[in-house]
Amino acid sequence: MLEKVFHLKEKNTTVKTEIIAGLTTFLAMAYILGVNPGMLAQTGMDLHSVFMATAISAAFASILMGLIANYPVALAAGMGVNALFTFNVCLVGGFSWQAALAAVFVSGVIFVIISVTGIRKVIINAIPKQLKLAIGAGIGFFIAFVGLKNAGIIIANESTFVGIGSFKEPTVLLAIFGILITVALLAKKVPAAVFIGMVITALIGLICGFAGVEGMPTIDGVITTDFSMNTVGGFMDGFGELFADPGQAFIIIFSFLFVDFFDTAGTLVAVANRVGLVNEKGELDNVERALLADAIGTVAGAALGTSTVTSFVESTSGVEVGGRTGLTAVTTGIMFLLSIFISPIILSLATNAVTAPALVVVGILMAQQLGGIDWDDFVFATAGFITVIAMILTYSISNGIALGFIAYTVAMLASGKAKEVNWIVWVLVIIFIAYFGFLI
């Protein structure tokens, strides 16, 4: 049956290899089980319910990807887009978590439509590659900033707006240790370095806690029988609030859709190139099915009560140990499903000091996309710089996207290259300018 579904012989792999690859991918992604609930809980969502939604949606989407697309790609609530959900939409934007989930749900439905109608190619070709890279890198800087702030390494300062925290605080020291150990593991190319870094940091924290140091993580339980989820269906209560301001609703939905769409595309290309899923025309095999699985995962995640579910680039860790088919993704999905039984351990250890290293290091990895920007071209340098700096200083991913598009278009216009700007970009820029006009 496995051979019939996943074509193992054709892909030159075995069940054993695929299972090992799936376990490797899970370990590389497992940090999201601690980071995502802790982040979304800041919006008022129930921590345990978000954990359940994160684990179940990851399991569902990963298994779906494996079965319908036969890709060794696992999915879960995405980094960066969960920061957009928490900080930009809820904490800064003032929306309830129900309205934010409604926006995620709508973006997922649009993604489904895009995936089955072929609009995907039109949109991909409309957005300059340089802008895509800048947005990905900018999100990396943003979530790293969030991690540093949550850990107390960066604090508010009346004179300079931001300043450095006190290194005498035990939790700050623990977070710094976690960052350094995780960086060292990545530098040594240790598989699942981010997850292992979190585990080591948590263990050191537990030891310090037993020694009487305040603020350290503690374990409140091991196995759970509580599978309640009060976030399920919460998105249905948010539509009225979300669309009370159509212009702002558009910006929010577009931001969710944009980040998910291109993050997914980048991950699929990276994995497909590695495992030979690119045909002689340079096109990805079964890419529409893969995009559809990702889109359905987002819709399901919103219904369950979590931010956008997307394909994880950490899937490449499983590919590196031999994963070639959807059985890898299915194995990862099963592991996410089993993780719900040990939620007390994961949630007890997922303090800011423990999760901050993951945010910072993932930020570093995402920021590497800056290398793909042509900094010698002033148009792209301007758009890239404005996108990144605006995300950090306005504390808004969506503002960074909008200002980056505007900067790109103005620079192209001034350079006499207005005809090279796709009409879709012009439409978006007009909407973004109107959006900022309403804000003023």
XYZ file of C-alpha atoms in Angstrom:
440
model
C 0.000 0.000 0.000
C 2.811 2.414 0.887
C 4.528 1.690 -2.418
C 1.315 2.391 -4.311
C 0.676 5.698 -2.537
C 4.213 7.102 -2.276
C 6.109 5.368 -5.167
C 9.057 4.565 -2.929
C 11.013 2.482 -5.462
C 10.613 5.125 -8.151
C 12.028 7.716 -5.750
C 14.853 5.362 -4.750
C 13.971 5.295 -1.054
C 12.651 2.928 1.622
C 10.071 2.998 4.401
C 12.824 3.060 7.023
C 14.571 6.005 5.385
C 11.326 7.945 5.044
C 10.381 7.392 8.696
C 13.811 8.530 9.881
C 13.517 11.583 7.641
C 10.076 12.343 9.052
C 11.348 12.126 12.629
C 14.265 14.408 11.726
C 11.928 16.994 10.223
C 9.705 16.855 13.300
C 12.633 17.512 15.624
C 13.705 20.444 13.454
C 10.174 21.915 13.616
C 9.160 20.967 17.158
C 10.157 24.345 18.566
C 6.964 25.801 17.030
C 4.922 23.852 19.606
C 6.400 26.035 22.331
C 6.886 29.302 20.474
C 3.519 29.641 18.724
C 1.220 29.186 21.749
C 3.356 31.558 23.812
C 3.155 34.211 21.118
C -0.553 33.921 20.304
C -1.487 33.772 23.988
C -0.479 37.445 24.194
C -3.647 38.244 22.229
C -5.829 36.747 24.969
C -6.116 33.287 23.427
C -6.003 30.274 25.737
C -2.467 28.857 25.816
C -3.506 25.200 25.941
C -6.062 25.628 23.155
C -3.515 27.284 20.882
C -1.091 24.441 21.563
C -3.744 21.905 20.584
C -4.631 23.882 17.456
C -0.948 24.213 16.527
C -0.251 20.497 16.913
C -3.435 19.225 15.233
C -3.273 21.656 12.293
C 0.391 20.745 11.735
C -0.506 17.067 11.793
C -3.451 17.482 9.432
C -1.635 19.704 6.923
C 1.554 17.608 6.890
C -0.355 14.361 6.341
C -2.447 16.038 3.627
C 0.689 17.279 1.875
C 2.169 13.798 1.927
C -0.954 12.098 0.634
C -2.094 14.414 -2.157
C 1.206 15.938 -3.364
C 3.714 13.239 -2.313
C 6.133 15.966 -1.209
C 8.497 15.440 1.774
C 7.342 18.817 3.112
C 5.814 19.288 6.571
C 3.672 22.222 7.628
C 2.829 24.103 10.824
C 1.882 27.565 12.035
C 4.523 29.752 10.422
C 7.093 31.951 12.094
C 6.827 35.599 11.126
C 3.195 35.349 10.180
C 2.352 34.492 13.807
C 4.136 37.712 14.777
C 2.011 39.547 12.200
C -1.071 37.978 13.798
C -0.105 38.809 17.368
C 1.563 42.185 17.228
C 0.377 43.955 14.088
C -3.225 42.794 13.929
C -4.094 42.341 17.598
C -1.783 44.225 19.954
C -1.031 47.219 17.724
C -4.002 47.083 15.354
C -6.479 46.625 18.185
C -8.338 43.697 16.616
C -9.540 40.742 18.673
C -7.996 37.343 18.098
C -11.312 36.258 16.600
C -11.028 38.947 13.920
C -7.399 37.971 13.270
C -8.459 34.337 12.805
C -11.183 35.507 10.419
C -8.516 37.279 8.334
C -6.378 34.125 8.296
C -9.406 32.070 7.243
C -10.232 34.442 4.354
C -6.595 34.497 3.206
C -6.638 30.693 3.223
C -9.791 30.548 1.117
C -8.241 32.989 -1.376
C -5.111 30.840 -1.440
C -7.269 27.806 -2.268
C -8.843 29.706 -5.171
C -5.432 30.856 -6.396
C -4.140 27.297 -6.223
C -6.898 25.749 -8.315
C -7.375 28.492 -10.934
C -3.827 29.183 -12.137
C -3.816 32.768 -10.864
C -0.696 31.751 -8.966
C 1.598 32.241 -11.962
C 0.234 35.726 -12.662
C 0.835 36.842 -9.088
C 4.304 35.296 -8.823
C 5.391 37.030 -12.027
C 3.939 40.371 -10.888
C 5.993 40.740 -7.707
C 9.719 41.461 -8.229
C 11.965 38.777 -6.779
C 13.959 41.440 -4.942
C 10.870 42.527 -3.013
C 10.069 38.958 -2.066
C 13.569 38.526 -0.660
C 13.421 41.815 1.228
C 10.101 40.926 2.815
C 11.371 37.520 3.946
C 14.512 39.081 5.412
C 12.534 41.875 7.044
C 10.296 39.387 8.801
C 13.442 37.672 10.061
C 14.691 40.908 11.631
C 11.244 41.569 13.079
C 10.834 38.226 14.843
C 14.426 38.416 16.118
C 13.580 41.809 17.614
C 10.479 40.287 19.216
C 12.598 37.502 20.715
C 15.166 39.954 22.114
C 12.382 42.106 23.564
C 10.515 39.190 25.124
C 13.708 37.969 26.756
C 14.479 41.387 28.248
C 17.711 41.721 26.271
C 16.228 44.763 24.514
C 14.045 47.108 26.589
C 12.256 50.435 26.224
C 14.305 53.579 26.844
C 12.813 57.066 27.220
C 15.826 58.764 25.665
C 16.639 56.426 22.793
C 13.339 54.480 22.452
C 15.189 51.177 22.849
C 18.111 50.145 25.020
C 19.895 47.113 26.386
C 18.467 45.188 29.333
C 20.168 44.204 32.563
C 22.532 41.259 32.211
C 22.185 40.725 35.951
C 18.694 39.304 35.448
C 18.731 35.468 35.540
C 16.158 35.152 32.753
C 18.166 37.467 30.497
C 21.302 35.422 31.122
C 19.419 32.206 30.354
C 18.157 33.643 27.060
C 21.651 34.801 26.069
C 23.015 31.350 26.878
C 20.281 29.812 24.738
C 21.062 32.072 21.793
C 24.780 31.322 21.973
C 24.354 27.550 22.302
C 21.854 27.469 19.416
C 24.148 29.544 17.206
C 26.996 27.161 18.028
C 24.868 24.129 17.133
C 23.855 25.673 13.813
C 27.439 26.627 13.044
C 28.375 22.978 13.574
C 25.480 22.003 11.271
C 23.851 19.863 13.970
C 20.488 18.467 12.755
C 17.476 19.962 14.590
C 19.781 22.601 16.111
C 16.959 25.016 17.005
C 14.990 22.337 18.850
C 18.065 20.973 20.621
C 19.034 24.504 21.626
C 15.616 25.002 23.221
C 15.880 21.691 25.083
C 19.343 22.495 26.453
C 18.216 25.990 27.504
C 15.141 24.551 29.218
C 17.219 21.948 31.072
C 19.654 24.612 32.320
C 16.666 26.674 33.395
C 15.181 23.737 35.293
C 18.480 23.129 37.090
C 18.700 26.797 38.049
C 15.095 26.692 39.219
C 15.773 23.714 41.472
C 18.730 25.694 42.864
C 16.381 28.510 43.870
C 16.894 30.982 41.003
C 13.701 32.980 40.367
C 11.924 33.167 37.020
C 13.175 29.836 35.722
C 10.955 27.321 33.859
C 9.234 24.568 35.835
C 7.430 21.365 34.866
C 3.806 21.295 36.016
C 2.911 17.902 34.565
C 3.824 15.217 32.045
C 0.800 13.600 30.397
C -2.483 15.358 29.665
C -6.032 14.112 29.279
C -7.344 17.625 28.626
C -7.994 18.008 24.922
C -10.374 20.970 25.185
C -10.100 23.682 22.541
C -12.123 26.841 23.122
C -10.573 28.515 20.083
C -12.294 26.175 17.603
C -14.682 28.156 15.410
C -13.676 31.444 17.027
C -12.990 32.937 13.602
C -16.730 32.994 12.891
C -17.219 35.672 15.551
C -14.629 37.962 13.985
C -15.964 38.724 10.503
C -18.082 41.703 11.554
C -15.191 43.339 13.372
C -12.701 42.588 10.595
C -14.768 44.083 7.769
C -15.976 47.115 9.731
C -13.060 48.897 8.002
C -12.763 47.338 4.507
C -9.497 49.127 3.709
C -7.732 47.890 6.802
C -9.231 44.434 6.333
C -7.721 44.308 2.831
C -4.244 45.197 4.117
C -4.413 42.549 6.839
C -5.704 39.796 4.548
C -3.221 40.721 1.813
C -0.342 40.626 4.309
C -1.331 37.161 5.529
C -1.785 35.925 1.974
C 1.437 37.465 0.673
C 3.653 36.068 3.422
C 2.096 32.602 3.240
C 2.084 32.466 -0.547
C 5.713 33.338 -1.144
C 7.040 31.580 1.941
C 5.382 28.409 0.665
C 6.669 28.922 -2.872
C 10.227 29.399 -1.618
C 10.116 26.280 0.539
C 8.639 24.128 -2.219
C 11.264 25.276 -4.717
C 14.084 24.581 -2.243
C 12.843 21.068 -1.490
C 11.846 20.240 -5.069
C 15.284 21.161 -6.406
C 16.917 18.959 -3.790
C 14.810 15.831 -4.429
C 14.446 16.095 -8.202
C 10.845 17.278 -8.422
C 11.644 19.850 -11.131
C 10.948 18.886 -14.754
C 12.909 19.819 -17.872
C 10.914 23.069 -18.206
C 11.963 24.154 -14.728
C 8.470 23.583 -13.361
C 7.717 21.791 -10.102
C 5.898 18.460 -10.347
C 2.506 18.432 -8.620
C 3.086 21.997 -7.411
C -0.609 22.855 -7.649
C -1.412 19.956 -5.315
C 1.290 21.077 -2.908
C -0.032 24.654 -2.886
C -3.560 23.342 -2.407
C -2.483 21.274 0.604
C -0.824 24.348 2.089
C -3.920 26.470 1.488
C -6.278 23.907 3.009
C -3.924 23.707 5.979
C -4.321 27.457 6.552
C -8.124 27.224 6.401
C -8.101 24.282 8.828
C -5.663 26.041 11.154
C -7.841 29.148 11.326
C -10.895 27.004 12.047
C -9.053 25.213 14.853
C -7.639 28.419 16.303
C -4.107 29.193 15.144
C -2.335 31.587 12.799
C -1.410 30.787 9.199
C -0.219 27.224 8.559
C 2.560 27.113 5.993
C 5.256 24.856 4.552
C 8.374 24.782 6.738
C 11.824 25.185 5.242
C 13.017 22.949 8.080
C 11.675 20.135 5.896
C 15.047 20.263 4.172
C 16.545 18.640 7.286
C 14.523 15.512 6.560
C 15.455 15.682 2.894
C 19.133 15.779 3.840
C 18.834 12.395 5.589
C 17.093 10.785 2.631
C 13.428 11.865 2.653
C 12.074 11.810 -0.884
C 8.308 11.197 -0.680
C 5.153 12.152 1.125
C 5.747 9.382 3.653
C 8.277 11.726 5.277
C 5.591 14.391 5.709
C 3.042 11.856 6.961
C 5.524 10.623 9.585
C 6.118 14.194 10.757
C 2.372 14.767 10.938
C 1.876 11.682 13.120
C 4.582 12.959 15.488
C 2.779 16.292 15.814
C -0.414 14.415 16.625
C 1.317 12.376 19.338
C 2.797 15.530 20.856
C -0.603 16.630 22.171
C -0.327 13.998 24.913
C 2.766 15.677 26.426
C 1.525 19.264 26.203
C 2.172 19.984 29.936
C 5.917 19.453 29.461
C 6.150 21.583 26.330
C 4.020 24.448 27.635
C 5.665 24.515 31.064
C 9.116 24.905 29.550
C 8.129 27.386 26.839
C 8.995 30.568 28.763
C 10.257 33.709 27.021
C 13.839 32.923 28.006
C 13.578 29.465 26.412
C 11.745 30.470 23.227
C 13.696 33.684 22.562
C 16.713 31.806 21.149
C 14.480 30.130 18.566
C 13.059 33.497 17.484
C 16.480 35.099 17.207
C 18.116 32.212 15.347
C 15.212 31.740 12.935
C 15.475 35.481 12.351
C 19.141 35.071 11.440
C 18.296 32.300 8.982
C 15.556 34.370 7.340
C 17.778 37.460 7.157
C 20.199 35.542 4.923
C 17.815 36.307 2.065
C 19.326 39.796 1.983
C 22.222 38.242 0.091
C 19.966 37.741 -2.934
C 19.176 41.459 -3.258
C 21.116 43.448 -5.857
C 22.425 46.194 -3.572
C 24.285 47.778 -6.489
C 20.921 48.623 -8.062
C 19.613 51.664 -6.164
C 15.986 50.810 -6.944
C 16.214 47.412 -5.288
C 18.504 48.697 -2.528
C 15.936 51.370 -1.653
C 12.961 49.019 -1.713
C 14.832 46.395 0.305
C 16.104 48.843 2.894
C 12.722 50.562 3.380
C 10.951 47.198 3.696
C 13.306 45.901 6.378
C 13.722 49.088 8.404
C 9.997 49.889 8.326
C 9.050 46.459 9.668
C 11.348 46.909 12.650
C 10.804 50.588 13.456
C 7.038 50.657 12.881
C 6.719 47.274 14.621
C 4.600 46.134 11.698
C 5.165 43.537 9.000
C 2.256 44.866 6.943
C 3.566 48.451 7.104
C 6.947 47.198 5.921
C 5.377 45.400 2.964
C 3.285 48.442 2.015
C 6.125 50.986 2.301
C 8.482 48.658 0.426
C 6.066 48.457 -2.501
C 5.643 52.237 -2.535
C 9.409 52.854 -2.374
C 10.010 50.379 -5.211
C 7.406 51.989 -7.455
C 8.607 55.565 -6.816
C 12.230 54.549 -7.483
C 11.255 52.765 -10.705
C 9.230 55.800 -11.808
C 12.131 58.162 -11.118
C 14.507 55.847 -12.997
C 12.351 55.984 -16.107
C 11.328 52.356 -15.733
C 7.632 52.846 -15.001
C 6.649 50.586 -17.898
C 8.515 47.708 -16.239
C 6.276 47.852 -13.172
C 3.508 45.257 -13.409
C -0.028 46.627 -13.321
C -0.805 44.462 -10.267
C 1.943 46.289 -8.365
C 0.431 49.657 -9.406
C -2.964 48.586 -8.070
C -1.453 47.473 -4.780
C 0.502 50.716 -4.420
C -2.646 52.801 -4.902
C -4.382 50.737 -2.225
C -1.401 51.079 0.128
C -1.279 54.865 -0.322
C -5.002 55.070 0.393
C -4.440 52.905 3.464
C -1.800 55.238 4.876
C -4.018 58.200 3.994
C -6.803 56.739 6.109
C -4.347 56.156 8.940
C -3.322 59.814 8.865
